Short mmCIF file of N, CA and C in Angstrom, two decimals:
data_model
loop_
_atom_site.label_atom_id
_atom_site.label_comp_id
_atom_site.label_asym_id
_atom_site.label_seq_id
_atom_site.Cartn_x
_atom_site.Cartn_y
_atom_site.Cartn_z
N MET A 1 1.83 -24.92 2.63
CA MET A 1 3.63 -23.89 1.30
C MET A 1 3.89 -23.22 2.25
N LYS A 2 5.22 -22.57 0.99
CA LYS A 2 6.42 -22.51 1.57
C LYS A 2 6.82 -21.52 0.32
N PHE A 3 7.26 -20.17 1.58
CA PHE A 3 7.27 -18.91 0.30
C PHE A 3 9.08 -19.05 0.66
N ARG A 4 8.98 -17.52 -0.78
CA ARG A 4 11.60 -17.39 -0.47
C ARG A 4 10.95 -15.75 -0.29
N TYR A 5 11.13 -14.57 0.27
CA TYR A 5 11.28 -13.52 0.10
C TYR A 5 12.82 -12.79 -0.33
N SER A 6 12.80 -12.70 -1.29
CA SER A 6 14.19 -11.82 -1.42
C SER A 6 13.98 -10.23 -1.66
N SER A 7 14.03 -9.89 -0.79
CA SER A 7 14.10 -8.34 -0.61
C SER A 7 15.15 -7.23 -1.44
N GLN A 8 15.94 -7.66 -2.04
CA GLN A 8 17.13 -6.95 -2.62
C GLN A 8 15.73 -6.82 -3.98
N CYS A 9 15.58 -8.21 -4.43
CA CYS A 9 14.60 -7.68 -5.91
C CYS A 9 12.97 -7.30 -5.37
N ARG A 10 12.98 -7.21 -4.37
CA ARG A 10 11.56 -7.02 -4.10
C ARG A 10 11.14 -8.21 -4.61
N THR A 11 10.87 -9.47 -4.49
CA THR A 11 10.38 -10.18 -5.06
C THR A 11 10.23 -11.83 -3.94
N LEU A 12 8.70 -12.21 -4.49
CA LEU A 12 7.58 -13.28 -3.09
C LEU A 12 7.11 -14.45 -3.89
N ILE A 13 7.60 -15.59 -3.84
CA ILE A 13 7.38 -16.71 -4.40
C ILE A 13 7.13 -17.57 -3.14
N VAL A 14 5.40 -17.96 -3.70
CA VAL A 14 4.94 -18.91 -2.85
C VAL A 14 4.30 -20.35 -3.78
N TYR A 15 5.63 -21.35 -3.19
CA TYR A 15 5.25 -22.72 -4.06
C TYR A 15 4.09 -23.48 -2.59
N GLY A 16 3.19 -24.20 -3.25
CA GLY A 16 1.60 -24.65 -3.37
C GLY A 16 2.85 -25.62 -4.06
N SER A 17 1.15 -26.89 -3.48
CA SER A 17 1.59 -27.99 -3.71
C SER A 17 0.62 -28.58 -5.31
N LYS A 18 0.10 -27.52 -6.25
CA LYS A 18 -0.63 -26.92 -7.02
C LYS A 18 -0.02 -26.16 -8.45
N MET A 19 0.66 -25.33 -7.85
CA MET A 19 1.55 -24.50 -8.76
C MET A 19 1.86 -23.36 -8.12
N ASP A 20 3.09 -22.88 -8.30
CA ASP A 20 3.76 -21.42 -7.73
C ASP A 20 3.66 -20.41 -8.28
N HIS A 21 3.02 -19.35 -6.63
CA HIS A 21 3.04 -18.26 -7.24
C HIS A 21 3.84 -16.75 -7.00
N ILE A 22 4.06 -16.11 -7.98
CA ILE A 22 4.92 -15.84 -8.05
C ILE A 22 4.67 -13.62 -7.66
N PHE A 23 5.13 -12.47 -6.81
CA PHE A 23 4.57 -12.07 -6.64
C PHE A 23 5.86 -11.08 -6.68
N GLU A 24 5.84 -9.66 -7.56
CA GLU A 24 6.56 -8.81 -7.36
C GLU A 24 6.66 -6.76 -7.41
N ASN A 25 7.49 -6.59 -6.86
CA ASN A 25 7.60 -5.63 -5.76
C ASN A 25 6.70 -5.33 -4.39
N VAL A 26 7.37 -6.17 -3.75
CA VAL A 26 6.21 -6.26 -2.71
C VAL A 26 7.16 -6.03 -1.70
N ASN A 27 6.21 -5.63 -0.79
CA ASN A 27 6.59 -4.39 0.65
C ASN A 27 7.07 -5.99 1.51
N ALA A 28 7.83 -6.20 2.65
CA ALA A 28 7.62 -6.57 4.45
C ALA A 28 6.42 -6.92 4.38
N SER A 29 5.74 -6.31 4.09
CA SER A 29 4.67 -5.43 5.19
C SER A 29 3.33 -6.20 4.86
N GLU A 30 3.87 -6.63 3.53
CA GLU A 30 2.89 -7.04 2.14
C GLU A 30 2.22 -8.86 2.01
N ILE A 31 3.50 -9.58 2.71
CA ILE A 31 4.32 -10.44 3.13
C ILE A 31 2.82 -11.58 3.36
N GLU A 32 2.57 -11.50 4.22
CA GLU A 32 1.06 -12.32 4.97
C GLU A 32 0.06 -12.69 4.12
N SER A 33 -0.42 -10.87 3.66
CA SER A 33 -1.65 -11.11 3.08
C SER A 33 -1.64 -11.45 1.64
N LEU A 34 -0.09 -11.73 1.05
CA LEU A 34 -0.26 -12.05 -0.65
C LEU A 34 -0.25 -14.00 0.08
N ILE A 35 0.85 -13.68 0.74
CA ILE A 35 0.15 -15.61 0.84
C ILE A 35 -0.58 -15.83 1.10
N CYS A 36 -1.93 -15.75 2.02
CA CYS A 36 -3.61 -16.34 2.56
C CYS A 36 -3.80 -15.65 0.94
N ASP A 37 -3.47 -15.10 0.34
CA ASP A 37 -3.80 -15.37 -1.21
C ASP A 37 -3.35 -15.74 -2.33
N ALA A 38 -2.28 -16.42 -1.95
CA ALA A 38 -2.17 -17.26 -2.82
C ALA A 38 -2.64 -18.77 -2.36
N LYS A 39 -3.03 -19.10 -0.87
CA LYS A 39 -3.63 -20.23 -0.45
C LYS A 39 -5.33 -20.26 -1.20
N PHE A 40 -6.03 -18.65 -0.89
CA PHE A 40 -6.69 -19.07 -1.63
C PHE A 40 -7.09 -19.45 -3.22
N LYS A 41 -6.26 -19.64 -3.76
CA LYS A 41 -6.44 -19.54 -4.90
C LYS A 41 -5.77 -20.43 -5.33
N GLU A 42 -5.49 -21.28 -4.46
CA GLU A 42 -4.77 -22.82 -4.50
C GLU A 42 -6.30 -23.51 -3.91
N ALA A 43 -6.88 -23.23 -3.16
CA ALA A 43 -8.34 -23.56 -2.97
C ALA A 43 -9.06 -23.56 -4.04
N ARG A 44 -9.29 -22.40 -4.58
CA ARG A 44 -10.23 -22.61 -5.57
C ARG A 44 -9.84 -23.47 -7.09
N TRP A 45 -8.21 -23.46 -7.22
CA TRP A 45 -7.83 -24.09 -8.09
C TRP A 45 -8.77 -24.96 -8.53
N ARG A 46 -9.52 -25.74 -9.68
CA ARG A 46 -9.33 -26.70 -10.59
C ARG A 46 -9.09 -27.26 -11.83
N LYS A 47 -8.61 -28.84 -11.72
CA LYS A 47 -8.66 -28.67 -13.15
C LYS A 47 -9.08 -29.96 -13.55
#
């Protein structure tokens, strides 16, 4: 998974294989936990 964080807008975008996850109003200290959350959502996603 790749991610991009914009400190100006405080937006984190995590690019997954099944979907993209967008988190808004994110502090820099929260990035690691939100990436783990996105990985968990990817693993549970069923189509």
